[in-house]
PDB file of C-alpha atoms in Angstrom:
ATOM      1  CA  MET A   4      -2.277 -12.241  18.142  1.00 58.00           C
ATOM      2  CA  ILE A   5      -3.768 -10.552  15.176  1.00 73.00           C
ATOM      3  CA  SER A   6      -3.596  -7.009  16.481  1.00 66.00           C
ATOM      4  CA  GLY A   7      -2.920  -4.981  19.647  1.00 64.00           C
ATOM      5  CA  VAL A   8      -1.070  -2.115  21.283  1.00 61.00           C
ATOM      6  CA  SER A   9       2.620  -2.543  22.202  1.00 60.00           C
ATOM      7  CA  ASP A  10       3.776  -1.505  25.541  1.00 57.00           C
ATOM      8  CA  ASN A  11       6.472   0.311  24.037  1.00 57.00           C
ATOM      9  CA  GLY A  12       6.325   4.038  23.188  1.00 53.00           C
ATOM     10  CA  GLY A  13       4.582   5.111  20.048  1.00 55.00           C
ATOM     11  CA  ALA A  14       5.462   8.030  17.604  1.00 54.00           C
ATOM     12  CA  SER A  15       4.368  10.623  19.982  1.00 48.00           C
ATOM     13  CA  ARG A  16       7.218   9.803  22.064  1.00 48.00           C
ATOM     14  CA  LYS A  17       9.874   8.340  19.485  1.00 47.00           C
ATOM     15  CA  SER A  18       9.669  10.863  16.756  1.00 77.00           C
ATOM     16  CA  ALA A  19      12.376   9.400  14.293  1.00 97.00           C
ATOM     17  CA  ILE A  20      10.823   7.468  11.184  1.00 98.00           C
ATOM     18  CA  ALA A  21      12.321   6.172   8.171  1.00 98.00           C
ATOM     19  CA  ILE A  22      10.354   5.480   5.056  1.00 98.00           C
ATOM     20  CA  VAL A  23      12.013   2.894   2.829  1.00 98.00           C
ATOM     21  CA  GLY A  24      10.496   3.503  -0.718  1.00 96.00           C
ATOM     22  CA  ALA A  25       9.519   7.072  -0.534  1.00 96.00           C
ATOM     23  CA  SER A  26       9.716   7.694  -4.117  1.00 93.00           C
ATOM     24  CA  GLY A  27       6.696   5.588  -4.805  1.00 92.00           C
ATOM     25  CA  LEU A  28       2.871   6.731  -4.687  1.00 93.00           C
ATOM     26  CA  ILE A  29       2.329   5.869  -1.157  1.00 96.00           C
ATOM     27  CA  GLY A  30       5.758   6.671  -0.068  1.00 96.00           C
ATOM     28  CA  GLN A  31       5.627  10.217  -1.208  1.00 94.00           C
ATOM     29  CA  ALA A  32       2.454  10.687   0.463  1.00 96.00           C
ATOM     30  CA  LEU A  33       3.966   9.439   3.674  1.00 98.00           C
ATOM     31  CA  HIS A  34       7.048  11.591   3.194  1.00 97.00           C
ATOM     32  CA  ARG A  35       4.643  14.717   2.680  1.00 95.00           C
ATOM     33  CA  ARG A  36       2.610  13.961   5.702  1.00 96.00           C
ATOM     34  CA  LEU A  37       5.397  13.219   8.102  1.00 97.00           C
ATOM     35  CA  LYS A  38       8.197  15.572   7.286  1.00 92.00           C
ATOM     36  CA  ASN A  39       6.958  18.523   9.347  1.00 89.00           C
ATOM     37  CA  GLY A  40       6.141  16.694  12.563  1.00 91.00           C
ATOM     38  CA  TYR A  41       8.903  14.204  12.851  1.00 95.00           C
ATOM     39  CA  ARG A  42      12.592  13.579  12.075  1.00 96.00           C
ATOM     40  CA  ILE A  43      12.359  11.588   8.952  1.00 96.00           C
ATOM     41  CA  LEU A  44      14.373   9.865   6.312  1.00 97.00           C
ATOM     42  CA  GLY A  45      12.965   8.952   2.844  1.00 97.00           C
ATOM     43  CA  THR A  46      14.825   6.517   0.859  1.00 97.00           C
ATOM     44  CA  CYS A  47      14.633   5.746  -2.996  1.00 94.00           C
ATOM     45  CA  HIS A  48      16.290   3.503  -5.607  1.00 90.00           C
ATOM     46  CA  SER A  49      15.229   3.377  -9.066  1.00 74.00           C
ATOM     47  CA  ARG A  50      13.243   6.682  -9.000  1.00 76.00           C
ATOM     48  CA  PRO A  51      15.637   9.379  -7.713  1.00 75.00           C
ATOM     49  CA  ARG A  52      13.823  12.393  -6.041  1.00 81.00           C
ATOM     50  CA  GLU A  53      14.944  15.567  -4.417  1.00 85.00           C
ATOM     51  CA  GLY A  54      15.197  15.221  -0.633  1.00 89.00           C
ATOM     52  CA  LEU A  55      15.401  11.400  -0.829  1.00 94.00           C
ATOM     53  CA  VAL A  56      18.556   9.355   0.145  1.00 96.00           C
ATOM     54  CA  SER A  57      19.626   6.576  -2.226  1.00 95.00           C
ATOM     55  CA  LEU A  58      19.183   3.040  -0.710  1.00 95.00           C
ATOM     56  CA  ASP A  59      19.566  -0.237  -2.634  1.00 96.00           C
ATOM     57  CA  ILE A  60      17.893  -2.809  -0.154  1.00 96.00           C
ATOM     58  CA  CYS A  61      19.256  -5.579  -2.122  1.00 96.00           C
ATOM     59  CA  ARG A  62      22.974  -4.606  -1.076  1.00 95.00           C
ATOM     60  CA  ARG A  63      22.024  -5.244   2.677  1.00 92.00           C
ATOM     61  CA  GLU A  64      23.567  -2.028   3.682  1.00 93.00           C
ATOM     62  CA  PHE A  65      20.983  -0.828   6.159  1.00 97.00           C
ATOM     63  CA  SER A  66      23.098   1.205   8.690  1.00 96.00           C
ATOM     64  CA  ILE A  67      21.720   4.338   7.460  1.00 97.00           C
ATOM     65  CA  LEU A  68      18.404   3.242   9.316  1.00 98.00           C
ATOM     66  CA  ASP A  69      20.120   2.825  12.708  1.00 96.00           C
ATOM     67  CA  ASP A  70      18.932   6.193  14.270  1.00 95.00           C
ATOM     68  CA  PHE A  71      15.407   5.707  13.783  1.00 97.00           C
ATOM     69  CA  ASP A  72      12.835   4.370  15.926  1.00 96.00           C
ATOM     70  CA  TRP A  73      10.162   3.231  13.166  1.00 98.00           C
ATOM     71  CA  VAL A  74      10.894   2.063   9.628  1.00 98.00           C
ATOM     72  CA  ILE A  75       8.006   1.866   7.349  1.00 99.00           C
ATOM     73  CA  VAL A  76       8.630  -0.491   4.368  1.00 99.00           C
ATOM     74  CA  ALA A  77       7.006   0.716   1.379  1.00 98.00           C
ATOM     75  CA  ALA A  78       9.751  -0.556  -1.268  1.00 97.00           C
ATOM     76  CA  GLY A  79       9.428  -3.307  -3.673  1.00 96.00           C
ATOM     77  CA  ILE A  80       8.292  -4.422  -6.914  1.00 97.00           C
ATOM     78  CA  SER A  81       4.410  -3.914  -6.821  1.00 96.00           C
ATOM     79  CA  ASN A  82       3.470  -4.451 -10.541  1.00 96.00           C
ATOM     80  CA  ILE A  83       1.537  -7.787 -10.435  1.00 98.00           C
ATOM     81  CA  ASP A  84       2.422  -8.845 -13.969  1.00 98.00           C
ATOM     82  CA  ARG A  85       6.157  -8.086 -13.528  1.00 98.00           C
ATOM     83  CA  CYS A  86       6.317 -10.079 -10.473  1.00 98.00           C
ATOM     84  CA  LYS A  87       5.361 -13.120 -12.605  1.00 98.00           C
ATOM     85  CA  LEU A  88       7.527 -12.182 -15.634  1.00 98.00           C
ATOM     86  CA  GLU A  89      10.550 -11.455 -13.543  1.00 98.00           C
ATOM     87  CA  ARG A  90      10.071 -13.516 -10.732  1.00 98.00           C
ATOM     88  CA  GLN A  91      13.531 -14.263  -9.542  1.00 98.00           C
ATOM     89  CA  ARG A  92      14.324 -10.439  -9.396  1.00 98.00           C
ATOM     90  CA  ALA A  93      11.016  -9.655  -7.804  1.00 98.00           C
ATOM     91  CA  TYR A  94      11.703 -12.470  -5.179  1.00 99.00           C
ATOM     92  CA  GLN A  95      14.871 -11.022  -4.500  1.00 98.00           C
ATOM     93  CA  VAL A  96      13.708  -7.476  -3.848  1.00 98.00           C
ATOM     94  CA  ASN A  97      10.184  -8.308  -2.250  1.00 98.00           C
ATOM     95  CA  VAL A  98      11.111 -11.226  -0.098  1.00 99.00           C
ATOM     96  CA  GLU A  99      14.879 -11.821   0.439  1.00 99.00           C
ATOM     97  CA  ALA A 100      15.913  -8.179   0.669  1.00 98.00           C
ATOM     98  CA  VAL A 101      12.900  -7.002   2.896  1.00 99.00           C
ATOM     99  CA  LEU A 102      13.233  -9.967   5.162  1.00 99.00           C
ATOM    100  CA  SER A 103      16.980  -9.326   5.493  1.00 98.00           C
ATOM    101  CA  MET A 104      16.126  -5.567   6.396  1.00 98.00           C
ATOM    102  CA  VAL A 105      13.489  -6.702   8.875  1.00 99.00           C
ATOM    103  CA  GLU A 106      15.882  -8.838  10.638  1.00 98.00           C
ATOM    104  CA  TYR A 107      18.544  -6.217  10.748  1.00 98.00           C
ATOM    105  CA  LEU A 108      15.932  -3.758  12.309  1.00 98.00           C
ATOM    106  CA  ALA A 109      14.573  -6.339  14.745  1.00 98.00           C
ATOM    107  CA  ARG A 110      18.185  -7.013  16.110  1.00 98.00           C
ATOM    108  CA  ARG A 111      18.299  -3.262  16.878  1.00 97.00           C
ATOM    109  CA  ARG A 112      14.769  -2.995  18.336  1.00 97.00           C
ATOM    110  CA  ILE A 113      13.641  -0.798  15.565  1.00 98.00           C
ATOM    111  CA  ARG A 114       9.979  -1.163  15.037  1.00 98.00           C
ATOM    112  CA  VAL A 115       8.727  -2.314  11.468  1.00 99.00           C
ATOM    113  CA  VAL A 116       5.647  -1.216   9.596  1.00 99.00           C
ATOM    114  CA  TYR A 117       5.243  -3.443   6.543  1.00 99.00           C
ATOM    115  CA  LEU A 118       2.896  -2.474   3.919  1.00 99.00           C
ATOM    116  CA  SER A 119       1.140  -5.484   2.467  1.00 99.00           C
ATOM    117  CA  SER A 120      -1.538  -5.946   0.033  1.00 99.00           C
ATOM    118  CA  ASP A 121      -5.135  -7.340  -0.638  1.00 99.00           C
ATOM    119  CA  GLN A 122      -3.383  -9.724  -3.079  1.00 98.00           C
ATOM    120  CA  VAL A 123      -2.927 -12.125  -0.419  1.00 99.00           C
ATOM    121  CA  PHE A 124      -6.461 -13.228  -0.956  1.00 99.00           C
ATOM    122  CA  ASP A 125      -7.884 -15.108  -3.795  1.00 98.00           C
ATOM    123  CA  GLY A 126     -10.665 -12.594  -4.465  1.00 98.00           C
ATOM    124  CA  THR A 127     -13.510 -15.149  -4.415  1.00 98.00           C
ATOM    125  CA  LYS A 128     -15.707 -13.627  -1.749  1.00 96.00           C
ATOM    126  CA  GLY A 129     -14.453 -10.084  -0.859  1.00 97.00           C
ATOM    127  CA  ASN A 130     -15.037  -7.855   2.195  1.00 98.00           C
ATOM    128  CA  TYR A 131     -12.252  -9.881   3.830  1.00 99.00           C
ATOM    129  CA  ARG A 132     -11.319  -9.563   7.317  1.00 98.00           C
ATOM    130  CA  GLU A 133      -7.933 -10.128   9.139  1.00 98.00           C
ATOM    131  CA  GLU A 134      -8.852 -13.538  10.379  1.00 98.00           C
ATOM    132  CA  ASP A 135      -9.738 -14.755   7.036  1.00 98.00           C
ATOM    133  CA  LEU A 136      -7.284 -17.356   5.685  1.00 98.00           C
ATOM    134  CA  ALA A 137      -4.757 -15.873   2.979  1.00 98.00           C
ATOM    135  CA  ASN A 138      -4.901 -17.718  -0.424  1.00 98.00           C
ATOM    136  CA  PRO A 139      -2.979 -15.777  -2.841  1.00 98.00           C
ATOM    137  CA  ILE A 140      -3.294 -16.729  -6.463  1.00 98.00           C
ATOM    138  CA  ASN A 141      -0.352 -14.540  -7.955  1.00 98.00           C
ATOM    139  CA  GLU A 142       3.274 -14.321  -7.509  1.00 99.00           C
ATOM    140  CA  TYR A 143       3.059 -10.819  -5.989  1.00 99.00           C
ATOM    141  CA  GLY A 144       0.492 -11.939  -3.240  1.00 99.00           C
ATOM    142  CA  ARG A 145       2.562 -14.950  -2.422  1.00 99.00           C
ATOM    143  CA  MET A 146       5.646 -12.803  -1.820  1.00 99.00           C
ATOM    144  CA  LYS A 147       3.606 -10.495   0.258  1.00 99.00           C
ATOM    145  CA  TRP A 148       2.119 -13.439   2.294  1.00 99.00           C
ATOM    146  CA  GLN A 149       5.504 -15.038   2.905  1.00 99.00           C
ATOM    147  CA  VAL A 150       6.977 -11.665   4.225  1.00 99.00           C
ATOM    148  CA  GLU A 151       3.780 -11.090   6.470  1.00 98.00           C
ATOM    149  CA  TRP A 152       4.243 -14.514   8.033  1.00 98.00           C
ATOM    150  CA  GLN A 153       7.998 -14.214   8.442  1.00 98.00           C
ATOM    151  CA  CYS A 154       8.040 -10.684   9.536  1.00 98.00           C
ATOM    152  CA  ARG A 155       5.806 -11.659  12.568  1.00 98.00           C
ATOM    153  CA  GLN A 156       8.284 -14.435  13.409  1.00 98.00           C
ATOM    154  CA  ILE A 157      11.058 -12.084  13.425  1.00 98.00           C
ATOM    155  CA  GLN A 158       9.495  -9.177  15.111  1.00 98.00           C
ATOM    156  CA  PRO A 159       6.383 -10.079  17.050  1.00 97.00           C
ATOM    157  CA  ASP A 160       5.379  -6.482  17.744  1.00 97.00           C
ATOM    158  CA  CYS A 161       5.745  -5.291  14.194  1.00 98.00           C
ATOM    159  CA  LEU A 162       2.796  -3.688  12.278  1.00 99.00           C
ATOM    160  CA  ILE A 163       1.321  -5.166   9.171  1.00 99.00           C
ATOM    161  CA  LEU A 164      -1.031  -2.995   7.175  1.00 99.00           C
ATOM    162  CA  ARG A 165      -2.770  -4.600   4.253  1.00 99.00           C
ATOM    163  CA  LEU A 166      -3.713  -2.012   1.540  1.00 99.00           C
ATOM    164  CA  SER A 167      -6.038  -1.965  -1.429  1.00 98.00           C
ATOM    165  CA  LYS A 168      -5.707   0.134  -4.671  1.00 95.00           C
ATOM    166  CA  THR A 169      -4.492   3.477  -4.086  1.00 94.00           C
ATOM    167  CA  TYR A 170      -4.849   6.694  -6.024  1.00 93.00           C
ATOM    168  CA  GLY A 171      -3.382  10.296  -5.694  1.00 88.00           C
ATOM    169  CA  ALA A 172      -4.714  13.693  -6.497  1.00 73.00           C
ATOM    170  CA  ASP A 173      -1.779  14.684  -8.631  1.00 69.00           C
ATOM    171  CA  ARG A 174      -1.971  13.122 -12.104  1.00 65.00           C
ATOM    172  CA  ASN A 175       1.983  13.337 -12.098  1.00 66.00           C
ATOM    173  CA  GLU A 176       2.069  10.581  -9.427  1.00 66.00           C
ATOM    174  CA  GLY A 177       0.330   8.103 -11.751  1.00 68.00           C
ATOM    175  CA  GLY A 178      -1.891   5.518 -10.568  1.00 78.00           C
ATOM    176  CA  ILE A 179      -5.311   4.399 -11.329  1.00 85.00           C
ATOM    177  CA  LEU A 180      -6.851   7.885 -11.185  1.00 89.00           C
ATOM    178  CA  ALA A 181      -4.255   9.388 -13.499  1.00 89.00           C
ATOM    179  CA  GLU A 182      -4.758   6.614 -15.891  1.00 91.00           C
ATOM    180  CA  VAL A 183      -8.638   7.234 -16.249  1.00 94.00           C
ATOM    181  CA  ILE A 184      -8.194  10.947 -16.407  1.00 93.00           C
ATOM    182  CA  ASP A 185      -5.356  10.880 -19.093  1.00 94.00           C
ATOM    183  CA  THR A 186      -7.313   8.491 -21.283  1.00 96.00           C
ATOM    184  CA  LEU A 187     -10.500  10.676 -21.026  1.00 96.00           C
ATOM    185  CA  ARG A 188      -8.470  13.737 -21.902  1.00 95.00           C
ATOM    186  CA  GLN A 189      -7.157  12.247 -25.043  1.00 96.00           C
ATOM    187  CA  GLY A 190     -10.746  11.875 -26.183  1.00 96.00           C
ATOM    188  CA  LYS A 191     -10.509   7.971 -25.842  1.00 96.00           C
ATOM    189  CA  PRO A 192     -13.013   5.664 -23.847  1.00 96.00           C
ATOM    190  CA  TYR A 193     -11.729   4.223 -20.718  1.00 97.00           C
ATOM    191  CA  ALA A 194     -12.290   0.467 -20.393  1.00 97.00           C
ATOM    192  CA  ALA A 195     -13.031  -0.567 -16.727  1.00 97.00           C
ATOM    193  CA  ALA A 196     -13.934  -4.041 -15.281  1.00 98.00           C
ATOM    194  CA  VAL A 197     -17.345  -4.082 -13.689  1.00 98.00           C
ATOM    195  CA  ASP A 198     -16.422  -7.375 -11.920  1.00 97.00           C
ATOM    196  CA  GLN A 199     -13.109  -6.229 -10.389  1.00 98.00           C
ATOM    197  CA  VAL A 200     -13.826  -4.954  -6.903  1.00 98.00           C
ATOM    198  CA  PHE A 201     -11.662  -3.228  -4.304  1.00 98.00           C
ATOM    199  CA  ASN A 202     -11.381  -0.315  -1.933  1.00 97.00           C
ATOM    200  CA  PRO A 203     -10.243   2.768  -4.040  1.00 96.00           C
ATOM    201  CA  THR A 204      -8.066   4.708  -1.353  1.00 95.00           C
ATOM    202  CA  HIS A 205      -6.620   8.207  -1.561  1.00 94.00           C
ATOM    203  CA  VAL A 206      -3.064   8.211  -0.632  1.00 95.00           C
ATOM    204  CA  ASP A 207      -3.272  11.314   1.588  1.00 95.00           C
ATOM    205  CA  TRP A 208      -6.060   9.664   3.704  1.00 95.00           C
ATOM    206  CA  LEU A 209      -3.845   6.466   3.762  1.00 97.00           C
ATOM    207  CA  ALA A 210      -0.782   8.419   4.974  1.00 97.00           C
ATOM    208  CA  ARG A 211      -2.801   9.980   7.681  1.00 96.00           C
ATOM    209  CA  LYS A 212      -4.176   6.859   9.017  1.00 97.00           C
ATOM    210  CA  ILE A 213      -0.586   5.165   8.856  1.00 98.00           C
ATOM    211  CA  GLU A 214       0.627   7.996  11.026  1.00 97.00           C
ATOM    212  CA  SER A 215      -2.350   7.445  13.425  1.00 97.00           C
ATOM    213  CA  ALA A 216      -1.623   3.781  13.685  1.00 97.00           C
ATOM    214  CA  VAL A 217       2.136   4.564  14.596  1.00 97.00           C
ATOM    215  CA  SER A 218       1.303   7.245  17.054  1.00 95.00           C
ATOM    216  CA  ARG A 219      -0.998   4.828  18.770  1.00 95.00           C
ATOM    217  CA  ASN A 220       1.600   2.181  18.703  1.00 95.00           C
ATOM    218  CA  LEU A 221      -0.581  -0.572  17.066  1.00 97.00           C
ATOM    219  CA  THR A 222       0.854  -3.850  16.554  1.00 97.00           C
ATOM    220  CA  GLY A 223      -0.220  -6.985  14.542  1.00 98.00           C
ATOM    221  CA  LEU A 224      -2.233  -7.092  11.413  1.00 98.00           C
ATOM    222  CA  TYR A 225      -4.716  -4.757  10.166  1.00 99.00           C
ATOM    223  CA  HIS A 226      -6.602  -4.046   7.015  1.00 99.00           C
ATOM    224  CA  LEU A 227      -6.255  -0.182   6.040  1.00 98.00           C
ATOM    225  CA  ALA A 228      -8.160   1.014   3.194  1.00 97.00           C
ATOM    226  CA  ASP A 229     -10.969   3.405   2.415  1.00 96.00           C
ATOM    227  CA  PRO A 230     -14.281   1.718   3.714  1.00 96.00           C
ATOM    228  CA  ARG A 231     -16.047   2.254   0.519  1.00 96.00           C
ATOM    229  CA  ILE A 232     -15.936  -0.761  -1.758  1.00 97.00           C
ATOM    230  CA  GLU A 233     -16.467  -0.293  -5.547  1.00 97.00           C
ATOM    231  CA  SER A 234     -15.980  -1.994  -8.697  1.00 98.00           C
ATOM    232  CA  ARG A 235     -13.295  -0.499 -11.075  1.00 97.00           C
ATOM    233  CA  TYR A 236     -16.042   0.468 -13.319  1.00 98.00           C
ATOM    234  CA  ALA A 237     -17.883   2.334 -10.584  1.00 98.00           C
ATOM    235  CA  PHE A 238     -14.859   4.168  -9.584  1.00 97.00           C
ATOM    236  CA  ALA A 239     -13.839   5.166 -13.115  1.00 97.00           C
ATOM    237  CA  CYS A 240     -17.329   6.659 -13.611  1.00 97.00           C
ATOM    238  CA  ARG A 241     -17.082   8.533 -10.207  1.00 96.00           C
ATOM    239  CA  VAL A 242     -13.625   9.892 -11.498  1.00 94.00           C
ATOM    240  CA  ALA A 243     -15.219  11.007 -14.722  1.00 96.00           C
ATOM    241  CA  ARG A 244     -18.207  12.764 -13.027  1.00 95.00           C
ATOM    242  CA  GLU A 245     -16.056  14.635 -10.481  1.00 92.00           C
ATOM    243  CA  SER A 246     -13.618  15.515 -13.310  1.00 92.00           C
ATOM    244  CA  GLY A 247     -16.194  16.988 -15.584  1.00 94.00           C
ATOM    245  CA  PHE A 248     -16.363  14.053 -18.094  1.00 96.00           C
ATOM    246  CA  ASP A 249     -19.289  12.246 -19.319  1.00 97.00           C
ATOM    247  CA  PRO A 250     -19.402   8.853 -17.444  1.00 97.00           C
ATOM    248  CA  ASP A 251     -20.788   7.369 -20.545  1.00 97.00           C
ATOM    249  CA  ARG A 252     -17.339   7.358 -21.836  1.00 97.00           C
ATOM    250  CA  ILE A 253     -16.154   4.662 -19.310  1.00 98.00           C
ATOM    251  CA  GLN A 254     -16.654   1.195 -21.017  1.00 97.00           C
ATOM    252  CA  ARG A 255     -17.812  -1.716 -19.056  1.00 98.00           C
ATOM    253  CA  ILE A 256     -15.914  -4.832 -19.547  1.00 98.00           C
ATOM    254  CA  SER A 257     -14.913  -7.991 -17.528  1.00 98.00           C
ATOM    255  CA  LEU A 258     -11.521  -8.521 -15.915  1.00 97.00           C
ATOM    256  CA  ALA A 259     -11.071 -11.480 -18.209  1.00 96.00           C
ATOM    257  CA  ASP A 260     -11.296  -9.254 -21.281  1.00 96.00           C
ATOM    258  CA  LEU A 261      -7.986  -7.679 -20.367  1.00 93.00           C
ATOM    259  CA  ARG A 262      -5.881 -10.891 -20.774  1.00 93.00           C
ATOM    260  CA  PHE A 263      -3.078 -10.020 -18.146  1.00 95.00           C
ATOM    261  CA  PRO A 264      -0.340 -12.324 -17.987  1.00 96.00           C
ATOM    262  CA  GLU A 265      -0.824 -13.096 -14.244  1.00 97.00           C
ATOM    263  CA  SER A 266      -3.960 -13.917 -12.352  1.00 96.00           C
ATOM    264  CA  ARG A 267      -5.894 -11.538 -10.353  1.00 96.00           C
ATOM    265  CA  GLY A 268      -8.811 -12.063  -7.994  1.00 96.00           C
ATOM    266  CA  LEU A 269     -12.268 -10.499  -8.788  1.00 98.00           C
ATOM    267  CA  ASN A 270     -13.261  -9.086  -5.343  1.00 98.00           C
ATOM    268  CA  SER A 271     -10.288  -8.505  -3.066  1.00 98.00           C
ATOM    269  CA  SER A 272     -12.063  -5.909  -1.058  1.00 98.00           C
ATOM    270  CA  LEU A 273     -11.032  -5.384   2.608  1.00 98.00           C
ATOM    271  CA  ASN A 274     -13.232  -5.033   5.683  1.00 98.00           C
ATOM    272  CA  VAL A 275     -11.524  -2.344   7.681  1.00 97.00           C
ATOM    273  CA  SER A 276     -13.650  -1.942  10.789  1.00 96.00           C
ATOM    274  CA  ARG A 277     -11.027  -3.379  13.074  1.00 97.00           C
ATOM    275  CA  ILE A 278      -8.417  -0.430  12.209  1.00 97.00           C
ATOM    276  CA  LEU A 279     -11.193   2.289  12.185  1.00 94.00           C
ATOM    277  CA  ASN A 280     -12.304   1.223  15.632  1.00 95.00           C
ATOM    278  CA  ALA A 281      -8.591   1.227  16.979  1.00 96.00           C
ATOM    279  CA  LEU A 282      -7.918   4.631  15.512  1.00 95.00           C
ATOM    280  CA  SER A 283     -11.484   6.059  16.657  1.00 87.00           C
ATOM    281  CA  GLU A 284     -11.139   8.619  13.738  1.00 74.00           C
ATOM    282  CA  PRO A 285     -13.802   9.971  11.513  1.00 68.00           C
ATOM    283  CA  VAL A 286     -13.612   8.862   7.663  1.00 66.00           C
ATOM    284  CA  ALA A 287     -13.098  11.867   5.474  1.00 63.00           C
ATOM    285  CA  ASP A 288     -14.310  11.466   2.046  1.00 62.00           C
ATOM    286  CA  TYR A 289     -11.595  12.711  -0.641  1.00 63.00           C
ATOM    287  CA  PRO A 290     -12.523  13.858  -3.742  1.00 61.00           C
ATOM    288  CA  VAL A 291     -11.134  11.724  -6.869  1.00 65.00           C
ATOM    289  CA  SER A 292     -10.876  14.472  -9.504  1.00 55.00           C
ATOM    290  CA  HIS A 293      -7.436  16.208  -9.840  1.00 50.00           C
ATOM    291  CA  ALA A 294      -5.669  18.842 -12.036  1.00 39.00           C
TER     292      ALA A 294
END
């Protein structure tokens, strides 16, 4: 089964949610979104933050999660190049530790929400649907795909959400938007690949949709991203315009010009019609500019 709805209660009845990896861009947005409506726990490791509890998933000490009904797995090494250059360490964190945690949670009948990535695809065609075959071309994507597959074997009613490129409104959070703005504010041109295509997604929109997916008790695999598909160049131009900069300062390049250590697909964009139909919610258009 690719996707569906579990017979077990959703977050409307079970209100205890843990976010493993709450110090990252997505984890922070989830923590902000859920902290006022649910009993929550946010964990961190390499980036301590006030209000979060330290958890090193590689130590396999997961008892802190025992009292929760849902665990959202947002932890891991997500830098694509680092996953190649430090493959052994990345595999220990992204695969071995995460799967150990999923097994622990499944034994206790704690529902897992695993945040995966568009990098499970090779990027040759774009507009990928859930039923399209995965074919990762980088180590990060291969790790995500392995966890997806094994997670479904361990806990058949888990929820797996494949995400695209995310950004936040706060420049202190980092991400692609902060990168564009900071470069332009320094008076420099920003180089953006015209042939790299994805779904730029605001983290607050994403957090709201994840909450809705949990509250509706969705199970299986869904693509979750802003429906708008853009090239990195088009997105950077939009950021420049909405932030009061001249979009002509965005320099058109190709992805190959950047010479990354690791491979990246050109068009990893996701078709998100399945989850939008399942959630039956309007799509809000978030501004991309920030302070």
